[in-house]
PDB file of C-alpha atoms in Angstrom:
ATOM      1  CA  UNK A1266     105.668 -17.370  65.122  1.00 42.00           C
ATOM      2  CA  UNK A1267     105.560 -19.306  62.139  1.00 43.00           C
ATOM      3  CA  UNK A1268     102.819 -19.779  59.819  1.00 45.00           C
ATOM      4  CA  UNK A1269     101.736 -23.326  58.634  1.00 43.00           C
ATOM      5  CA  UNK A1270     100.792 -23.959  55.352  1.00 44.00           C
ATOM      6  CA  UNK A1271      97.012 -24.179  53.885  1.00 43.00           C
ATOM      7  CA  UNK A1272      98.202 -27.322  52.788  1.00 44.00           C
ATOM      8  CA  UNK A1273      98.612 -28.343  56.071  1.00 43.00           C
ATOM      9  CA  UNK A1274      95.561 -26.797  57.681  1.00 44.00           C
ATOM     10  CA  UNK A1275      93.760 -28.953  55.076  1.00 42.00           C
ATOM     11  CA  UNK A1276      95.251 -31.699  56.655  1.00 42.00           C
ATOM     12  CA  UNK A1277      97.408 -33.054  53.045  1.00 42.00           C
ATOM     13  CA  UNK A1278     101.030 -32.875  54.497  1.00 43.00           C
ATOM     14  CA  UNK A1279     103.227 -35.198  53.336  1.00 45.00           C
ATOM     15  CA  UNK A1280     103.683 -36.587  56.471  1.00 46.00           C
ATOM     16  CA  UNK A1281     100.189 -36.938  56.863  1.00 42.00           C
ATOM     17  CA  UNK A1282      98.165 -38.007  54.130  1.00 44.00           C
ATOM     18  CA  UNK A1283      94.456 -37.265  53.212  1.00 43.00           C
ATOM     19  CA  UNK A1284      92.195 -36.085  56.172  1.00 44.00           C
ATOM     20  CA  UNK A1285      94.737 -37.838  58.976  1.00 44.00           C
ATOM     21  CA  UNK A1286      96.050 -34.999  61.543  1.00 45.00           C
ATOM     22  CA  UNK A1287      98.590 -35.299  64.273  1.00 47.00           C
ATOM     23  CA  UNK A1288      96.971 -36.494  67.654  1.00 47.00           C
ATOM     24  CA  UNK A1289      98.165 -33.279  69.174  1.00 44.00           C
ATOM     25  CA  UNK A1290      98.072 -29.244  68.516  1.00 43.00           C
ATOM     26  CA  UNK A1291     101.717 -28.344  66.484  1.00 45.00           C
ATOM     27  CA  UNK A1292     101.467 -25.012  67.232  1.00 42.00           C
ATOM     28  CA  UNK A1293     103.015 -24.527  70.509  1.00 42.00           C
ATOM     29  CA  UNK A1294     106.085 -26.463  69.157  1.00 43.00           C
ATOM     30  CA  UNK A1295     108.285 -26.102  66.168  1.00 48.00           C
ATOM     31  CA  UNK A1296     110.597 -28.725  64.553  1.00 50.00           C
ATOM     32  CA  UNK A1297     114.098 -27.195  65.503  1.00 49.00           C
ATOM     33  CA  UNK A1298     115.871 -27.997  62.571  1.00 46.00           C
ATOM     34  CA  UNK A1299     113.100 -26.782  60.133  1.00 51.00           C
ATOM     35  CA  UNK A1300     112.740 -23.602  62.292  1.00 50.00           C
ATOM     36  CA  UNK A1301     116.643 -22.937  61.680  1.00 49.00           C
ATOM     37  CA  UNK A1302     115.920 -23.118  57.695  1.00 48.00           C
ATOM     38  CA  UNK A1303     112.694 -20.628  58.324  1.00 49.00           C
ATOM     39  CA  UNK A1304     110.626 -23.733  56.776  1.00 45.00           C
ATOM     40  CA  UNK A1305     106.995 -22.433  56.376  1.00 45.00           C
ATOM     41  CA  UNK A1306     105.884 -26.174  57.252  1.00 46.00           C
ATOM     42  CA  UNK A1307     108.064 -26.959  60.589  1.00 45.00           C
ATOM     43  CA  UNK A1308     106.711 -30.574  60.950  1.00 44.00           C
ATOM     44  CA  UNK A1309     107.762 -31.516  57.388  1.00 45.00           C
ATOM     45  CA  UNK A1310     110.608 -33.210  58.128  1.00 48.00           C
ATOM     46  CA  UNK A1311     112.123 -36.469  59.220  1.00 45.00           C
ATOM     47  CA  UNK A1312     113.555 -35.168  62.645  1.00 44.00           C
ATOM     48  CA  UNK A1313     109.980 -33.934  63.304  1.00 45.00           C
ATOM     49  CA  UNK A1314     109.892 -36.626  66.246  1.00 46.00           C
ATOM     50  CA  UNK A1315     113.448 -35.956  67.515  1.00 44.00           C
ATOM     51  CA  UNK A1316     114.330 -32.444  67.565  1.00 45.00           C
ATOM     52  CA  UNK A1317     110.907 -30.763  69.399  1.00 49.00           C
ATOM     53  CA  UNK A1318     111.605 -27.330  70.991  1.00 48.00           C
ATOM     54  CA  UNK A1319     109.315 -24.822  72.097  1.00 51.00           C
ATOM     55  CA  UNK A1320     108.570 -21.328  69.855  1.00 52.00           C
ATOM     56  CA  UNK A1321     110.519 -18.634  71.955  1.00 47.00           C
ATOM     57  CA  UNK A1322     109.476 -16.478  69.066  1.00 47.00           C
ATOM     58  CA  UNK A1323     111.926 -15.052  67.162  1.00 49.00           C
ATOM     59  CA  UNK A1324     113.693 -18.447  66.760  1.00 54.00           C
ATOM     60  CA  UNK A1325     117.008 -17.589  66.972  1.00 65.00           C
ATOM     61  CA  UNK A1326     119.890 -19.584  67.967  1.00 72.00           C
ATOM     62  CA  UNK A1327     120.717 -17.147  71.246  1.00 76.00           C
ATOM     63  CA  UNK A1328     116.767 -17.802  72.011  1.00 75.00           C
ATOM     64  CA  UNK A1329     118.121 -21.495  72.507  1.00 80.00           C
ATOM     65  CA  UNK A1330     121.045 -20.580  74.172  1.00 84.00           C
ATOM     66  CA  UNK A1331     119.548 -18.666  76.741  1.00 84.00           C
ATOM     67  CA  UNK A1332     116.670 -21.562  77.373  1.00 85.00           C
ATOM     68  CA  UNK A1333     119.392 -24.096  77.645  1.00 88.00           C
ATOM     69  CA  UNK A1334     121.824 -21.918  80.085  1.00 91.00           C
ATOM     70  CA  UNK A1335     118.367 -21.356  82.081  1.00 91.00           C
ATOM     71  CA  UNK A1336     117.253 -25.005  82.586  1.00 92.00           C
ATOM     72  CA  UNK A1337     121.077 -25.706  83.498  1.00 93.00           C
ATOM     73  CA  UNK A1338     121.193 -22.825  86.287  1.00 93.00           C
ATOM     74  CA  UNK A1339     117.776 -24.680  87.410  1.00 94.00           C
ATOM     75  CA  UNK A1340     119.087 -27.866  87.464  1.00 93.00           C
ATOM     76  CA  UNK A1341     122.515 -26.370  89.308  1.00 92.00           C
ATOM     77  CA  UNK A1342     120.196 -25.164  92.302  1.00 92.00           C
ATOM     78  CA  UNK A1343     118.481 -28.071  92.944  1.00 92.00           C
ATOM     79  CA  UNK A1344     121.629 -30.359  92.638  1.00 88.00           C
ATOM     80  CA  UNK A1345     123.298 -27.642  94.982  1.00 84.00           C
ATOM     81  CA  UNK A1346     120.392 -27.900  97.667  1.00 86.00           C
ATOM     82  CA  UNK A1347     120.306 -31.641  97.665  1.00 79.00           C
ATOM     83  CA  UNK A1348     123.638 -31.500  98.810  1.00 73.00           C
ATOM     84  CA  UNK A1349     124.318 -28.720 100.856  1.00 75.00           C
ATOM     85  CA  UNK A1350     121.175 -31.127 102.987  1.00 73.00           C
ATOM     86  CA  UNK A1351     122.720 -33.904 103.121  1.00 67.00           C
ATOM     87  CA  UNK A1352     126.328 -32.600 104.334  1.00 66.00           C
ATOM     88  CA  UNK A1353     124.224 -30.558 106.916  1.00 69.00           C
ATOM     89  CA  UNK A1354     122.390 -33.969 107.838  1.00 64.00           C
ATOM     90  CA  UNK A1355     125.897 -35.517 108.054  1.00 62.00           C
ATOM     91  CA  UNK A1356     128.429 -33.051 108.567  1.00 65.00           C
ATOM     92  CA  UNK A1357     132.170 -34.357 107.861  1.00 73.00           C
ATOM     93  CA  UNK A1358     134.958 -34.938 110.717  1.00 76.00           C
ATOM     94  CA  UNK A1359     138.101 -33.581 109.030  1.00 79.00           C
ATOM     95  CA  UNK A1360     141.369 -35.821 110.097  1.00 85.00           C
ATOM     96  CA  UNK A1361     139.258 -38.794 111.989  1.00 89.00           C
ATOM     97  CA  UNK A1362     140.816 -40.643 115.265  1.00 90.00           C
ATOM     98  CA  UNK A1363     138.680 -43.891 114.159  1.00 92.00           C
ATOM     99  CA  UNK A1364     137.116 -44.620 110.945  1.00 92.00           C
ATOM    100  CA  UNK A1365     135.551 -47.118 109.351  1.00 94.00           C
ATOM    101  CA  UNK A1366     133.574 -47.883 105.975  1.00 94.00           C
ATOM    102  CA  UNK A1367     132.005 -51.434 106.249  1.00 95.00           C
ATOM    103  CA  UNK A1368     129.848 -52.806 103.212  1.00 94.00           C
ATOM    104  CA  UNK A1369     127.016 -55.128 104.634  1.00 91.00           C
ATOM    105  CA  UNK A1370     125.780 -58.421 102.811  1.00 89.00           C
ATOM    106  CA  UNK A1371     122.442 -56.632 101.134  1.00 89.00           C
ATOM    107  CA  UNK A1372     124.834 -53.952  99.389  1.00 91.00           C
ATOM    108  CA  UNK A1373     124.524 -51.130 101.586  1.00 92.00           C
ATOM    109  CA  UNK A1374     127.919 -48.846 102.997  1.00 93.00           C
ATOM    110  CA  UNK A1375     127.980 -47.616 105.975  1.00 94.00           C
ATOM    111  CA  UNK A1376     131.102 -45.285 106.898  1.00 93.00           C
ATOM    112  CA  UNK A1377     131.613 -43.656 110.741  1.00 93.00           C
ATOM    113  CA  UNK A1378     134.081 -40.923 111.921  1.00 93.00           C
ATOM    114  CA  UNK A1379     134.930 -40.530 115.119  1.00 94.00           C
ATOM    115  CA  UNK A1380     137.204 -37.255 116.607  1.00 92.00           C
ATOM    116  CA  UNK A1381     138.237 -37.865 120.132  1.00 92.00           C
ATOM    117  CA  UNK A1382     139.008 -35.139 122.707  1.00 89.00           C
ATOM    118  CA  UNK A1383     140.857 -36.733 125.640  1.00 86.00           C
ATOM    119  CA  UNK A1384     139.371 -39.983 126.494  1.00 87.00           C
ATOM    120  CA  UNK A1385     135.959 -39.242 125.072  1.00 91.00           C
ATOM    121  CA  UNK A1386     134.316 -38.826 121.906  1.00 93.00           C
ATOM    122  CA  UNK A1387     133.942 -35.220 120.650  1.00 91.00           C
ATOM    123  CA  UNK A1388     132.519 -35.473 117.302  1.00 90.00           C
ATOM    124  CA  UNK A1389     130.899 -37.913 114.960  1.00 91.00           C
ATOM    125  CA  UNK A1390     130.230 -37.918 111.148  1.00 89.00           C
ATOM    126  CA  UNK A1391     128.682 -40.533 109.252  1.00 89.00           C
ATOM    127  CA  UNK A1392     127.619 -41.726 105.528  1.00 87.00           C
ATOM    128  CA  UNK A1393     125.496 -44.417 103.764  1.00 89.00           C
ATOM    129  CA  UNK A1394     124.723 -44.807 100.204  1.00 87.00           C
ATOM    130  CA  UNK A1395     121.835 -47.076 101.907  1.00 86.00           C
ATOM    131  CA  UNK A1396     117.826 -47.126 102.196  1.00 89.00           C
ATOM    132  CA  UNK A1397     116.495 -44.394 104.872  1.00 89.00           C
ATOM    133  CA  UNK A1398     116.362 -47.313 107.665  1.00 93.00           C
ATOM    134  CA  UNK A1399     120.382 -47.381 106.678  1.00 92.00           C
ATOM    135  CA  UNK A1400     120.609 -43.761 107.034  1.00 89.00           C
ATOM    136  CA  UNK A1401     118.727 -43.634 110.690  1.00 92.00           C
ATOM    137  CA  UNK A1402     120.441 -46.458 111.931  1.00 95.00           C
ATOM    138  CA  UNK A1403     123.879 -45.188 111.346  1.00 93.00           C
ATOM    139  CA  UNK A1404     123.173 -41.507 112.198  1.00 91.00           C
ATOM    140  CA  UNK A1405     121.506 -43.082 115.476  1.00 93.00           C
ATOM    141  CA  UNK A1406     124.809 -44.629 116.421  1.00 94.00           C
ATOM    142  CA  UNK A1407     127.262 -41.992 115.241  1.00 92.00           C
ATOM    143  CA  UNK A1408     125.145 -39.760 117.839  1.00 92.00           C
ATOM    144  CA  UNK A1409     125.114 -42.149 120.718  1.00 94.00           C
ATOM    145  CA  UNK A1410     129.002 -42.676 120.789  1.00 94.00           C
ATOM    146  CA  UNK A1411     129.127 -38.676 121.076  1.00 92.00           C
ATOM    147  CA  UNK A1412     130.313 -37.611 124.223  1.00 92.00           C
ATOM    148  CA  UNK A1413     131.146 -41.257 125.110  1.00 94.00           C
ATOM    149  CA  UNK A1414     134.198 -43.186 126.181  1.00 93.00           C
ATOM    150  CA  UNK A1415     135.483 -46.133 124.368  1.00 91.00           C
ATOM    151  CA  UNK A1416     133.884 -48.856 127.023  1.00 91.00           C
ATOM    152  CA  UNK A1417     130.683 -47.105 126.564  1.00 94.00           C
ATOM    153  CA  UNK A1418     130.775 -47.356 123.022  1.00 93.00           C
ATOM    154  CA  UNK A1419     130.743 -51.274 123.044  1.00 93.00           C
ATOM    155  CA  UNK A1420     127.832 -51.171 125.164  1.00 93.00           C
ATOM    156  CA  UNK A1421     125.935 -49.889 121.783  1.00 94.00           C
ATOM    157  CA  UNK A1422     124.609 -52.414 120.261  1.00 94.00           C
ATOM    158  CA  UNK A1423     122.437 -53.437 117.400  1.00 94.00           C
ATOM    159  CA  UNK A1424     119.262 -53.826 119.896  1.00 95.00           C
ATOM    160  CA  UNK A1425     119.881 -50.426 121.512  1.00 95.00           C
ATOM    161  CA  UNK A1426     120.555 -48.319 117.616  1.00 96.00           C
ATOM    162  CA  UNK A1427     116.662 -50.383 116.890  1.00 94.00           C
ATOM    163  CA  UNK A1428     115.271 -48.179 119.778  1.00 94.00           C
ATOM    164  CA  UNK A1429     116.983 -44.819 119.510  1.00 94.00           C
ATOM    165  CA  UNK A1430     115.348 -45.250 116.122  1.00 93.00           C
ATOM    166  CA  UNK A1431     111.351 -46.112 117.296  1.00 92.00           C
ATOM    167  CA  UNK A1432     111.998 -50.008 115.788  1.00 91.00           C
ATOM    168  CA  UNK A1433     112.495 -51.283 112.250  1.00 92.00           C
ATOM    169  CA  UNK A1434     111.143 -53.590 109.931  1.00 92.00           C
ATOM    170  CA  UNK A1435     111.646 -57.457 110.459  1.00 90.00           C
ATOM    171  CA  UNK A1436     113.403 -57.415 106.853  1.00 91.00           C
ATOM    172  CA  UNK A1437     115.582 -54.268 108.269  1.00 92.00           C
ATOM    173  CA  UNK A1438     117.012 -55.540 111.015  1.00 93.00           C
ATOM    174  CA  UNK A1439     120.200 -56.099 109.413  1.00 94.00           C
ATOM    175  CA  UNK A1440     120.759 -52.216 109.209  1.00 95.00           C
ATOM    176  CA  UNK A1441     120.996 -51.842 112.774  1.00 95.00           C
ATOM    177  CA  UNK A1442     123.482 -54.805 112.858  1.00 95.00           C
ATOM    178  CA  UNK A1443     125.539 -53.489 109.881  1.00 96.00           C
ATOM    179  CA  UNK A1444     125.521 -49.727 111.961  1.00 95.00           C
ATOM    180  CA  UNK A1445     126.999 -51.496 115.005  1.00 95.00           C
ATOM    181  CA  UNK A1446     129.526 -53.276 113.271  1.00 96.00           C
ATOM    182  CA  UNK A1447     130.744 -50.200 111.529  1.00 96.00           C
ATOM    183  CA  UNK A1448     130.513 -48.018 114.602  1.00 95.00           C
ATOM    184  CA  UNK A1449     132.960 -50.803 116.331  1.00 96.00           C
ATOM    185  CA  UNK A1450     135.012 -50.881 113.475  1.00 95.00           C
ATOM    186  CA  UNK A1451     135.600 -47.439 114.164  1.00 94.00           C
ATOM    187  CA  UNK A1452     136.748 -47.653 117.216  1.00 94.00           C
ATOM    188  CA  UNK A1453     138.918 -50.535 116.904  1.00 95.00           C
ATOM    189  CA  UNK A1454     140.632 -48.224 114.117  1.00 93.00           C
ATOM    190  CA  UNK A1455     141.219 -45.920 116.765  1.00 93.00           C
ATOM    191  CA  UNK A1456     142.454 -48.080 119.385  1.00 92.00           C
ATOM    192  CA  UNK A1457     145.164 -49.717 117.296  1.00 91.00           C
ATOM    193  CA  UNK A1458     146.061 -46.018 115.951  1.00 88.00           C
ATOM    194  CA  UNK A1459     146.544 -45.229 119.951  1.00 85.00           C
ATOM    195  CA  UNK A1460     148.373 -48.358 120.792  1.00 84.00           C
ATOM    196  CA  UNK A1461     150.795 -47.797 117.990  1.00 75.00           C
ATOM    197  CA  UNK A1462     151.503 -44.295 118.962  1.00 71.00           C
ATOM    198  CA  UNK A1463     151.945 -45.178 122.769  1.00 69.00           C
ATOM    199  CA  UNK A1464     154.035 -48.141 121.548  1.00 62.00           C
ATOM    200  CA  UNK A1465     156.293 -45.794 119.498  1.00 66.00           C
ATOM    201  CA  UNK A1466     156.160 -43.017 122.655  1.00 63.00           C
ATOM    202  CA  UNK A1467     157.603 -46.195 124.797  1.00 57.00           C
ATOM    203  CA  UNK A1468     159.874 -47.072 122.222  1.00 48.00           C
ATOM    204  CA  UNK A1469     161.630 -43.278 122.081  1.00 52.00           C
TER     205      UNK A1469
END
């Protein structure tokens, strides 16, 4: 570690005059800069307030190197977790039948997959950049159209998503309304798809 300065001790640094001493303890920290020119008075100068590091005792530049690499790797992990979650909370339908990305009028996105097997649904996906009501509401409705056929789907509805869910907010109502509309939307995606390929079936 380095050693401060008597000067300092006595409280005369230049950056602080006569008997006036920092509000906090130096030690633990060393001015980078003035630690990479071995200064024997770390807080003398100007980037004293920028550049704060903390003494990993020898002071050498691999020292930083390593800390930085090790609060990256750190920060990797958690940004990795978050979302490996949320794609296990919403898992993805590769090459959808119906799908539909609607953006409501308080600035929340909704977006609903739907794979069909047959004449019913076999699996759902769904996404919202939305508040957590926006995130139950539309994760409510891609599971009810699971397993369902189209006719059954329109019998979801905005009061029906409110229940699976326990009930919402009076100012979050719209986010049951928004995850009906896109779950709809979906399924009129799929619909035309079908009608265009039994049109162009017809047509051969």
């Amino acid at each position: 570690m380095l050693e401060y300065s008597k000067e300092y001790r006595r409280g005369s640094h230049p950056v602080f005059r006569g008997s006036e001493m920092p509000p906090f303890s130096p030690r633990p920290w060393v001015c980078f800069w003035c630690k990479l020119r071995a200064n024997r008075r770390p807080l003398s100068c100007k980037a004293m307030n920028i550049f704060k590091f903390p003494n990993l005792g020898k002071g050498t530049m691999i020292e930083y190197i390593l800390w930085f690499l090790i609060v990256t790797l750190i920060l990797f992990v958690i940004v990795g977790l978050w979302v490996g979650i949320y794609f296990w909370l919403s898992p993805h339908v590769e090459d959808p039948d119906g799908k539909a990305r609607i953006t409501g009028t308080c600035g929340d996105t909704m977006e609903v997959c739907l794979k069909f097997k047959g004449d019913h649904v076999e699996k759902t996906s769904h996404w919202t950049d939305g508040c957590a009501y926006s995130f139950n509401c539309v994760s409510s409705a891609a599971d009810l159209a699971r397993g369902r056929h189209p006719d059954e789907i329109l019998d979801i509805d905005a009061d029906l998503i409110q229940r699976s869910v326990g009930g919402l907010p009076s100012d979050h109502l719209h986010c049951a309304r928004l995850a009906e509309e896109t779950l709809h939307a979906a399924l009129d995606d799929y619909m035309k798809k079908t009608s265009k390929e039994n049109l162009s079936q017809g047509v051969k």
